Tab-separated table of N, CA and C in Angstrom:
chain	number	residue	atom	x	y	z
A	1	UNK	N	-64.418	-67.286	25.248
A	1	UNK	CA	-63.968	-67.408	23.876
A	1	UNK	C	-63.263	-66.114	23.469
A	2	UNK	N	-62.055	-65.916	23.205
A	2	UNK	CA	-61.232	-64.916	22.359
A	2	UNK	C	-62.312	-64.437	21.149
A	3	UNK	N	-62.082	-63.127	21.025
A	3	UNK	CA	-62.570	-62.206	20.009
A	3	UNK	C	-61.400	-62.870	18.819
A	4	UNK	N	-61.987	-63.243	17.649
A	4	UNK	CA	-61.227	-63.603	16.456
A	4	UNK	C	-60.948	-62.191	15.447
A	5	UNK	N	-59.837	-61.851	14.868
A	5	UNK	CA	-59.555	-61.018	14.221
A	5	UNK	C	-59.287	-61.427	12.713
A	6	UNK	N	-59.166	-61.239	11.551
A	6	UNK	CA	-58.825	-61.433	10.293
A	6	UNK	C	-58.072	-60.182	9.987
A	7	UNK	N	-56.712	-60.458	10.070
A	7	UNK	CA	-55.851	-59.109	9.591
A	7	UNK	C	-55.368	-59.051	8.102
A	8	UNK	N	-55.593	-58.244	7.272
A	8	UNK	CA	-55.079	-58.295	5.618
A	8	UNK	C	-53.990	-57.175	6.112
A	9	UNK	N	-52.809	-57.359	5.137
A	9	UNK	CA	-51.315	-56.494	5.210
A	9	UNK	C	-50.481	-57.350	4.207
A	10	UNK	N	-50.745	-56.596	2.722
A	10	UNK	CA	-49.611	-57.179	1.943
A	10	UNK	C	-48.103	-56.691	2.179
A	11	UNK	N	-47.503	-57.472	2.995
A	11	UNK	CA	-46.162	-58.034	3.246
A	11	UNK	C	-45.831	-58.822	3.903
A	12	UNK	N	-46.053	-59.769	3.825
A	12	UNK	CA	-45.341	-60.947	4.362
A	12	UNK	C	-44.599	-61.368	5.471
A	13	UNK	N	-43.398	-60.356	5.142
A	13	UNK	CA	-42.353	-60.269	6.696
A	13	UNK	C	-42.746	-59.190	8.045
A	14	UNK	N	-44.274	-58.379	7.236
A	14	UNK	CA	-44.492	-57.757	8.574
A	14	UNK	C	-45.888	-58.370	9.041
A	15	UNK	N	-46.410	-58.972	8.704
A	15	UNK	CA	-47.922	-59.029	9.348
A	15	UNK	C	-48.104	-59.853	10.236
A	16	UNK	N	-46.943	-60.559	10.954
A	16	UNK	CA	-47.173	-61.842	12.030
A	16	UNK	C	-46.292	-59.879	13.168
A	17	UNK	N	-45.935	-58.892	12.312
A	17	UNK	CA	-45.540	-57.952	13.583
A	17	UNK	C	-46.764	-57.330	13.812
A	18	UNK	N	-47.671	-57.099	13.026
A	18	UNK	CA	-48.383	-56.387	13.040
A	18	UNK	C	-49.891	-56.893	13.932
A	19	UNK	N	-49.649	-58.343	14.242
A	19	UNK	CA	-50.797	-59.174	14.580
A	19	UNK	C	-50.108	-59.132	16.072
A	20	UNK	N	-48.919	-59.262	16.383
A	20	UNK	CA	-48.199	-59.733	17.490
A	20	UNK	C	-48.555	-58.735	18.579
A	21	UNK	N	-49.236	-57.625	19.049
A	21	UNK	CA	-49.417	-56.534	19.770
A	21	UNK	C	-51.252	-57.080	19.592
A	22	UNK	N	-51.778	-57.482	19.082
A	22	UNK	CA	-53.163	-57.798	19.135
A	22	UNK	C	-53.238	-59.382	19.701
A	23	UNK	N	-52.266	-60.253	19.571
A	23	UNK	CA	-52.375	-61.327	20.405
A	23	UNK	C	-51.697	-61.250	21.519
A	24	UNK	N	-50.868	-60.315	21.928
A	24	UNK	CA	-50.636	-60.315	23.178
A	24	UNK	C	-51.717	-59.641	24.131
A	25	UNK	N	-52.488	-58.966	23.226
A	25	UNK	CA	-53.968	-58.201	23.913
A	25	UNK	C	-54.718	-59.457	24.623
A	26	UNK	N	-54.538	-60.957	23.741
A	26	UNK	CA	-55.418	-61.536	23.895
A	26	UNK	C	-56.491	-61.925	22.847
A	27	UNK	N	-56.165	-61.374	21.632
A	27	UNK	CA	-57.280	-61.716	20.625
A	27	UNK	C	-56.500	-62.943	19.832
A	28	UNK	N	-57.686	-63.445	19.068
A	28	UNK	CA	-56.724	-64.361	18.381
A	28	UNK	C	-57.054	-64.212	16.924
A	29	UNK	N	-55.685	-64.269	16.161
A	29	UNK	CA	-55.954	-63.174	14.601
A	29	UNK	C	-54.945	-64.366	13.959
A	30	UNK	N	-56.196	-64.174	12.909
A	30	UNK	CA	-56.100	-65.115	11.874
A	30	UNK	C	-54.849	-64.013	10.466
A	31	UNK	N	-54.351	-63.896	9.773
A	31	UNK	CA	-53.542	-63.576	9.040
A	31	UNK	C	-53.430	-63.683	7.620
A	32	UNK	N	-53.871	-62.744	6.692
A	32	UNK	CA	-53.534	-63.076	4.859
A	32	UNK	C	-53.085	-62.094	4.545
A	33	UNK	N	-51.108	-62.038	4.105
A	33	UNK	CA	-50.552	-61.562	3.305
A	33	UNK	C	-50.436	-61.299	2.003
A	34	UNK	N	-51.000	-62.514	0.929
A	34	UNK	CA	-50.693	-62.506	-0.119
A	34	UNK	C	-52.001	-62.503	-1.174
A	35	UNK	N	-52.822	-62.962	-0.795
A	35	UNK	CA	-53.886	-63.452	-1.745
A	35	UNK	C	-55.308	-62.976	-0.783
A	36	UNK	N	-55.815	-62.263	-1.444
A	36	UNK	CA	-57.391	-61.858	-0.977
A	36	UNK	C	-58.006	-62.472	-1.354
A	37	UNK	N	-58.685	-63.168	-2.469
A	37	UNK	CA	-59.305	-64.241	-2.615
A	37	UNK	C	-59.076	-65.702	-1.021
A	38	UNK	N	-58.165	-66.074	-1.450
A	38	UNK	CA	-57.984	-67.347	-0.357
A	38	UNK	C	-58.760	-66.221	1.296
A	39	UNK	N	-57.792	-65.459	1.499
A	39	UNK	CA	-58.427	-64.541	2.437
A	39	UNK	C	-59.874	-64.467	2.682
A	40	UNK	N	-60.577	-63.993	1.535
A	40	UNK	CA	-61.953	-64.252	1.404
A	40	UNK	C	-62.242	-65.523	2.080
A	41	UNK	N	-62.056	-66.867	1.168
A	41	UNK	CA	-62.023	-68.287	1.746
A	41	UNK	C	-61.803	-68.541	3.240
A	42	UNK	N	-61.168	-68.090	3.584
A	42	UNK	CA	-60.875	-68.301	5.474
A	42	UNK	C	-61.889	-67.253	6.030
A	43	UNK	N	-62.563	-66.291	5.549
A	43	UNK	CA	-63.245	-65.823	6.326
A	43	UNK	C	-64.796	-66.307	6.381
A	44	UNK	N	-65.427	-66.827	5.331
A	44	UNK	CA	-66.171	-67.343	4.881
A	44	UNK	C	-66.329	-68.557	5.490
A	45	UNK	N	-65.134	-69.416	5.702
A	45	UNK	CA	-65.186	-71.207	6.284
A	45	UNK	C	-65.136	-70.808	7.682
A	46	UNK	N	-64.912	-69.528	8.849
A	46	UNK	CA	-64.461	-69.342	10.027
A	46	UNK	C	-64.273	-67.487	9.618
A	47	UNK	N	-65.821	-66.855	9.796
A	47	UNK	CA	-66.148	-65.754	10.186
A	47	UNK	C	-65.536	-65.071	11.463
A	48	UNK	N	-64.513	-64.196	11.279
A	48	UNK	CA	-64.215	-63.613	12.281
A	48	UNK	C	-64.821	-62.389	12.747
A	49	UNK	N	-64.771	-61.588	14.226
A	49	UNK	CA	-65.157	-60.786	14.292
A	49	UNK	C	-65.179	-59.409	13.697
A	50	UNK	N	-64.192	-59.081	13.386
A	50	UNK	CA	-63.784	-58.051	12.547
A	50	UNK	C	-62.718	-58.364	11.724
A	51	UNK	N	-62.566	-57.522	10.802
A	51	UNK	CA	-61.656	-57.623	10.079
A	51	UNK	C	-60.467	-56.180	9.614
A	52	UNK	N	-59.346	-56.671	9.698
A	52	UNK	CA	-58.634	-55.142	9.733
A	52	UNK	C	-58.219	-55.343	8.506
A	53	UNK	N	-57.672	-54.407	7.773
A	53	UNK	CA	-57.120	-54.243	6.792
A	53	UNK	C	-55.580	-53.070	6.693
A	54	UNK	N	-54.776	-53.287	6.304
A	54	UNK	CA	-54.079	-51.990	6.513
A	54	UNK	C	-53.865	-51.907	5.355
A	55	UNK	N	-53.968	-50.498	4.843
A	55	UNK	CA	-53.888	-49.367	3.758
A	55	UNK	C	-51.814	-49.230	3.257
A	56	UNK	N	-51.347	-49.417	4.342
A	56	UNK	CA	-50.200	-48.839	4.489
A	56	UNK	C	-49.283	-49.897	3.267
A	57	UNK	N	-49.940	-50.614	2.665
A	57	UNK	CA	-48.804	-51.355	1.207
A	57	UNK	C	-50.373	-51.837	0.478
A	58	UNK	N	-50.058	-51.738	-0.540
A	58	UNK	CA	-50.642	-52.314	-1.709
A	58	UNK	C	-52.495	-51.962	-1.290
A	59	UNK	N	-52.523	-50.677	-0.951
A	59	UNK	CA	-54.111	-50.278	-0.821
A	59	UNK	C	-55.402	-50.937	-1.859
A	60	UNK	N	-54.826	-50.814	-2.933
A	60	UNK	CA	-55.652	-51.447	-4.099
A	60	UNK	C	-56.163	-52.586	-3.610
A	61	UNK	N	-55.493	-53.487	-3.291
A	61	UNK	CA	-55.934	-54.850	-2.922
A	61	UNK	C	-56.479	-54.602	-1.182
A	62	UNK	N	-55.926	-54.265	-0.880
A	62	UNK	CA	-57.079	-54.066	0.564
A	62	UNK	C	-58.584	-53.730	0.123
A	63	UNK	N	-58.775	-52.348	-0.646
A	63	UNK	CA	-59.702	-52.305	-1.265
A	63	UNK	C	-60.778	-53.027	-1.699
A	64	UNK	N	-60.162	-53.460	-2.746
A	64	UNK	CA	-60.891	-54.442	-3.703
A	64	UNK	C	-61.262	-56.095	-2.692
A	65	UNK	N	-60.321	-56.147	-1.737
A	65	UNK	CA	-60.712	-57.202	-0.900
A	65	UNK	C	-61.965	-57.126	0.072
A	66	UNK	N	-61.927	-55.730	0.518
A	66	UNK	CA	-63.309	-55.137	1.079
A	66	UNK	C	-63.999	-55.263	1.142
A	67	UNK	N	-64.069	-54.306	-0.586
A	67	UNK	CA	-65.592	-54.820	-1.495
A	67	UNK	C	-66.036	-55.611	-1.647
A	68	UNK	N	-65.275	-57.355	-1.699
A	68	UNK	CA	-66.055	-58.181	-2.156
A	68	UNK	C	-66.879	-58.768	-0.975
A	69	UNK	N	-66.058	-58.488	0.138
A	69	UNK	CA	-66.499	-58.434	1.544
A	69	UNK	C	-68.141	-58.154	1.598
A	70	UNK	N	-68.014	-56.973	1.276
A	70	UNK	CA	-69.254	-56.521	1.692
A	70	UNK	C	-70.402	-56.691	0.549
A	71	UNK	N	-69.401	-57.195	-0.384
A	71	UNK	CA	-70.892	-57.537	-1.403
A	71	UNK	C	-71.325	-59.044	-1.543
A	72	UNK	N	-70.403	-59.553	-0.093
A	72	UNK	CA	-71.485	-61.069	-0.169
A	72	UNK	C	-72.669	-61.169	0.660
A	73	UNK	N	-73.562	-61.508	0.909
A	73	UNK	CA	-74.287	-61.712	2.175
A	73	UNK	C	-73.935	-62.237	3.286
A	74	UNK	N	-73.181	-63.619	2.982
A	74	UNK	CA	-72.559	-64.619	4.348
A	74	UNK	C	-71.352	-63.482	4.790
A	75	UNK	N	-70.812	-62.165	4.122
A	75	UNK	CA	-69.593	-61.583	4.973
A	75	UNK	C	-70.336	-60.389	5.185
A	76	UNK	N	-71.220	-59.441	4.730
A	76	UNK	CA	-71.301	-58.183	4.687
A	76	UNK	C	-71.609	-57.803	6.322
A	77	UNK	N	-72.027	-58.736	7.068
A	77	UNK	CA	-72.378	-58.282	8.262
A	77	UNK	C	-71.076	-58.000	8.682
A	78	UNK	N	-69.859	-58.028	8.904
A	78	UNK	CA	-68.568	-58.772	9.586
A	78	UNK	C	-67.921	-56.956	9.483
A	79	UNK	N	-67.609	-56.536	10.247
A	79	UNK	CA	-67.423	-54.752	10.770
A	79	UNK	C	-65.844	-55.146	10.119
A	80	UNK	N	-65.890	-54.190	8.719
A	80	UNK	CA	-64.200	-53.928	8.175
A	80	UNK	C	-63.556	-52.575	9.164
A	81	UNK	N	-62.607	-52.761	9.663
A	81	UNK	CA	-61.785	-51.613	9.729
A	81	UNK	C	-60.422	-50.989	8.755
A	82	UNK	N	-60.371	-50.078	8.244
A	82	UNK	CA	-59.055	-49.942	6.892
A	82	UNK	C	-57.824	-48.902	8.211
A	83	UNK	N	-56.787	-49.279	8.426
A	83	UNK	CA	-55.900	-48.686	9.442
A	83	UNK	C	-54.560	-47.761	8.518
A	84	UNK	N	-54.463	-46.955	8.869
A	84	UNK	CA	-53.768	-45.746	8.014
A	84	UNK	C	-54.026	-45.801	6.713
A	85	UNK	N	-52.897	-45.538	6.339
A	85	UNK	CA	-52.832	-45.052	4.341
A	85	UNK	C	-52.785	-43.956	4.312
A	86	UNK	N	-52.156	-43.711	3.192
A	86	UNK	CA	-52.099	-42.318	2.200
A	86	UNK	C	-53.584	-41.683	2.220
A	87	UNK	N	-53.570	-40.462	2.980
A	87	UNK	CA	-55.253	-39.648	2.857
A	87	UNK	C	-55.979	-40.021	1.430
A	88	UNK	N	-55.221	-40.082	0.109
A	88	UNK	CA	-55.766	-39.960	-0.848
A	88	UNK	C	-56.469	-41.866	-1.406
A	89	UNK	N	-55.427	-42.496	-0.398
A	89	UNK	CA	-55.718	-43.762	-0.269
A	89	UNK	C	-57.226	-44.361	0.397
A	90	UNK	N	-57.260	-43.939	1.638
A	90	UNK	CA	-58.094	-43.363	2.754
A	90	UNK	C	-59.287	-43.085	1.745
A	91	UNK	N	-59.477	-41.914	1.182
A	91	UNK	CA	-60.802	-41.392	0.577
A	91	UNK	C	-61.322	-42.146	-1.205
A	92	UNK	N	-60.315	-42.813	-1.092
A	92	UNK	CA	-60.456	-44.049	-2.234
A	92	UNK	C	-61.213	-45.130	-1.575
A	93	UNK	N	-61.094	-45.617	-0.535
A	93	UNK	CA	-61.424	-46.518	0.648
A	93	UNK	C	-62.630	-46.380	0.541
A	94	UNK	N	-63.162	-44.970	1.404
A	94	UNK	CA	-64.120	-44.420	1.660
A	94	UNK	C	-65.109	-44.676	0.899
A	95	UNK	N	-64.682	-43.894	-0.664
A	95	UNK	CA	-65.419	-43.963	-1.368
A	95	UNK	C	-66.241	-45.737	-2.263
A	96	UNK	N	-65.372	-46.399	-1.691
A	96	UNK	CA	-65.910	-47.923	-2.367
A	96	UNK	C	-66.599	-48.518	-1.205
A	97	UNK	N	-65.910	-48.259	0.347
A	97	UNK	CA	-66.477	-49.090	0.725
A	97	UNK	C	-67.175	-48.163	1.868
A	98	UNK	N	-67.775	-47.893	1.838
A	98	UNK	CA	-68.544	-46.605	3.058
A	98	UNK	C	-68.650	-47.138	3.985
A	99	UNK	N	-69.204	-48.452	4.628
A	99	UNK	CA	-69.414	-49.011	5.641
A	99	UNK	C	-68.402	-48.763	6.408
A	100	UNK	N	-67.308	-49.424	6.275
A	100	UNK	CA	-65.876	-49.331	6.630
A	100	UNK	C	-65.711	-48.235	7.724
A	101	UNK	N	-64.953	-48.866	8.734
A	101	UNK	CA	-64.430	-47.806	9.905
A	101	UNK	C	-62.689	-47.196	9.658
A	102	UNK	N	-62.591	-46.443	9.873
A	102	UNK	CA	-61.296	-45.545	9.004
A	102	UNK	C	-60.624	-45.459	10.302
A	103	UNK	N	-59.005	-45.954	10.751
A	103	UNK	CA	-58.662	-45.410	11.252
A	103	UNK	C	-56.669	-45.086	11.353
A	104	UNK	N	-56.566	-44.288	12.144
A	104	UNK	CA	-54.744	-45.030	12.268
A	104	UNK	C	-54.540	-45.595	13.807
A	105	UNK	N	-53.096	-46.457	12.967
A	105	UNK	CA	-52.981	-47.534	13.674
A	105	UNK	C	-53.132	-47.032	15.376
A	106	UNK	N	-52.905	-45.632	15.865
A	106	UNK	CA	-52.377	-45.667	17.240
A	106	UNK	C	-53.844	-45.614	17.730
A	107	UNK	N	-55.591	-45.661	16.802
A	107	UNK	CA	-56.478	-46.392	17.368
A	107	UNK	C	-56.953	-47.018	17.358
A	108	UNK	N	-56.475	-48.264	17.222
A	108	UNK	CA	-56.952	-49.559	16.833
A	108	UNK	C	-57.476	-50.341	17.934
A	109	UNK	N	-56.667	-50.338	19.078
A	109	UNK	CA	-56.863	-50.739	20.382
A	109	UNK	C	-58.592	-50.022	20.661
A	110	UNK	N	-58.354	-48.858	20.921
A	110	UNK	CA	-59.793	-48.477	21.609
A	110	UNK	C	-60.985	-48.473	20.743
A	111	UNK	N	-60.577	-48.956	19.038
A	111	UNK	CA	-61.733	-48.333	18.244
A	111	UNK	C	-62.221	-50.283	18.029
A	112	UNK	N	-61.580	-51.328	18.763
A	112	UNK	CA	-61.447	-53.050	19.103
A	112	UNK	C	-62.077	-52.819	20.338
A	113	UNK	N	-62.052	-52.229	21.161
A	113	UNK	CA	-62.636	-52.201	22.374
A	113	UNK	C	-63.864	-51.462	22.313
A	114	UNK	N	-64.365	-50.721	21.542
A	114	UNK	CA	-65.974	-50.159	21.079
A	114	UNK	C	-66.904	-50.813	20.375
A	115	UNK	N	-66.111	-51.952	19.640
A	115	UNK	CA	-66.693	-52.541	18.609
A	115	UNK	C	-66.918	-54.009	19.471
A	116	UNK	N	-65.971	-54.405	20.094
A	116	UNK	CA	-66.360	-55.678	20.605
A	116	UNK	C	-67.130	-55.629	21.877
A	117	UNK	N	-67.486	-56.438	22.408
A	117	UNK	CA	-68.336	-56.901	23.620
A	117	UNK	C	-67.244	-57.607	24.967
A	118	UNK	N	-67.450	-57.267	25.754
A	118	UNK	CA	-66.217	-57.846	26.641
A	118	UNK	C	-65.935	-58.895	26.755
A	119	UNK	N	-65.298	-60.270	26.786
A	119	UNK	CA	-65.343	-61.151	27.606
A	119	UNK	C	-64.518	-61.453	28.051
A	120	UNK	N	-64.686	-62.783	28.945
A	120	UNK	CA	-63.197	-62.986	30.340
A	120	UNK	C	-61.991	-63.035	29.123
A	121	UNK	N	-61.705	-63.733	28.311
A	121	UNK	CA	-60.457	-63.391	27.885
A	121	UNK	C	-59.917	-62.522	26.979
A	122	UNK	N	-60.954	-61.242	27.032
A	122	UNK	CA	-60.581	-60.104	26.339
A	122	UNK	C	-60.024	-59.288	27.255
A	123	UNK	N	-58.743	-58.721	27.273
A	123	UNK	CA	-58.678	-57.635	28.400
A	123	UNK	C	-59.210	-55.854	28.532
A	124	UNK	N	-59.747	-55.991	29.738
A	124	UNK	CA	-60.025	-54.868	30.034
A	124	UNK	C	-59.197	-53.531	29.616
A	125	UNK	N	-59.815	-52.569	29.106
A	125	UNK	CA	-58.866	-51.630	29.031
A	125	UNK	C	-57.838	-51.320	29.870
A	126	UNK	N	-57.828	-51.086	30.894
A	126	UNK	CA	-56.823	-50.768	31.929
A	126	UNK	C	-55.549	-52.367	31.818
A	127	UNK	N	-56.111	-53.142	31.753
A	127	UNK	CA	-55.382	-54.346	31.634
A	127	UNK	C	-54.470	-54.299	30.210
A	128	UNK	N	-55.215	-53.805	29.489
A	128	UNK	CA	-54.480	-53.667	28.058
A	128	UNK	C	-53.392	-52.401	27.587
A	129	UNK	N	-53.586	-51.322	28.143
A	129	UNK	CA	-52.831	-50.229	28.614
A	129	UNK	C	-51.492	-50.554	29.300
A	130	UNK	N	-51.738	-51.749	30.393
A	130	UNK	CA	-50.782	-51.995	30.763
A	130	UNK	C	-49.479	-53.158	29.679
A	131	UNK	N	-50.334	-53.751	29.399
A	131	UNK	CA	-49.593	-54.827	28.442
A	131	UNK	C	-49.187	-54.078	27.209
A	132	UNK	N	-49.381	-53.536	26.800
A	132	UNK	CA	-49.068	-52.326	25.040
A	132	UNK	C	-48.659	-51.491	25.452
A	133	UNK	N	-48.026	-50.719	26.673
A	133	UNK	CA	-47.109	-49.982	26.762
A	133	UNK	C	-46.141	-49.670	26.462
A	134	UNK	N	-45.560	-48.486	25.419
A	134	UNK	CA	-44.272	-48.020	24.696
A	134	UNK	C	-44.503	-49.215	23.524
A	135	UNK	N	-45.695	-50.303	23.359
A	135	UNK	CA	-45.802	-50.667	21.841
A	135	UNK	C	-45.898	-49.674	20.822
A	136	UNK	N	-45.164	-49.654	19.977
A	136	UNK	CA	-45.381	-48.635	18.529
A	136	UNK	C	-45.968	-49.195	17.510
A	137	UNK	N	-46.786	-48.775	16.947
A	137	UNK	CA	-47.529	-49.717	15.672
A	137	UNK	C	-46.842	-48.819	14.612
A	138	UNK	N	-46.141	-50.059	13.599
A	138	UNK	CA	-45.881	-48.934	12.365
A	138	UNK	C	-46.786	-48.265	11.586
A	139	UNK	N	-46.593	-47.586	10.391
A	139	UNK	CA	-47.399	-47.465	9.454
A	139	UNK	C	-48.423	-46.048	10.008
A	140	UNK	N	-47.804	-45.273	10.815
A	140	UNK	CA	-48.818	-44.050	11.145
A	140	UNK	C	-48.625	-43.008	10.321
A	141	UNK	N	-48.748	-43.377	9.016
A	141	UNK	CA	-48.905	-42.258	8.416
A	141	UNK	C	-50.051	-41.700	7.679
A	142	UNK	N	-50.908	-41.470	8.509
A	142	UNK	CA	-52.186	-40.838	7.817
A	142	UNK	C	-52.882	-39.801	8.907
């Protein structure tokens, strides 16, 4: 069984780019651009393993999508990761949602590979190194 992902990234025209380097890993990632609520709803009907968030547009709502995350019972177990942002964004993060794993994008790969458990159709690091080679993830600015 594929490791399931839930990626939040308000913009629209980038988040099928931003998912596209994690399904070629092999994971399979579910996607909400616009609405955190509904977002909520898909994670809730089909719990994924983690959930990413990126900081890098409209932080507020990553945020606040978080939180509600973690203040349900049926989601709070479910490991948020928040991927770049503005430092001052970042320690806004921090500060609401502590649980939360902080990172930028260029560790997303190995900080997915600590958090998950292996299986046959997850690839091995060395396997995945090879496939994401000269991939650039935008949004490294933090």
């Amino acid at each position: 069984m594929h490791h399931h992902l839930f990626l939040f990234h308000w913009h629209p025209d980038e988040v099928d780019f931003l998912a596209a380097p994690l399904r070629a890993a092999g994971y399979r990632v579910s996607v909400e651009a616009e609405d955190g609520a509904r977002g909520c709803r898909r994670i809730v009907a089909e719990p994924p393993s983690i959930v990413l968030i990126y900081l890098s547009r409209l932080p507020s709502h990553g945020i606040r999508t978080a939180a509600h995350l973690q203040e349900r019972p049926s989601t709070r177990a479910i490991p948020v990761i928040f991927v770049g942002g503005e430092p001052e964004k970042v320690q806004s993060a921090r500060a609401k949602v502590p649980s939360a794993q902080f990172i930028r994008p260029d560790q997303l790969f190995e900080s997915l590979h600590s958090l998950l458990p292996p299986s046959p159709e997850t690839p091995s690091q060395t396997k995945h190194d090879i496939r994401t080679e000269g991939i650039k993830l935008p949004f490294t600015n933090y």
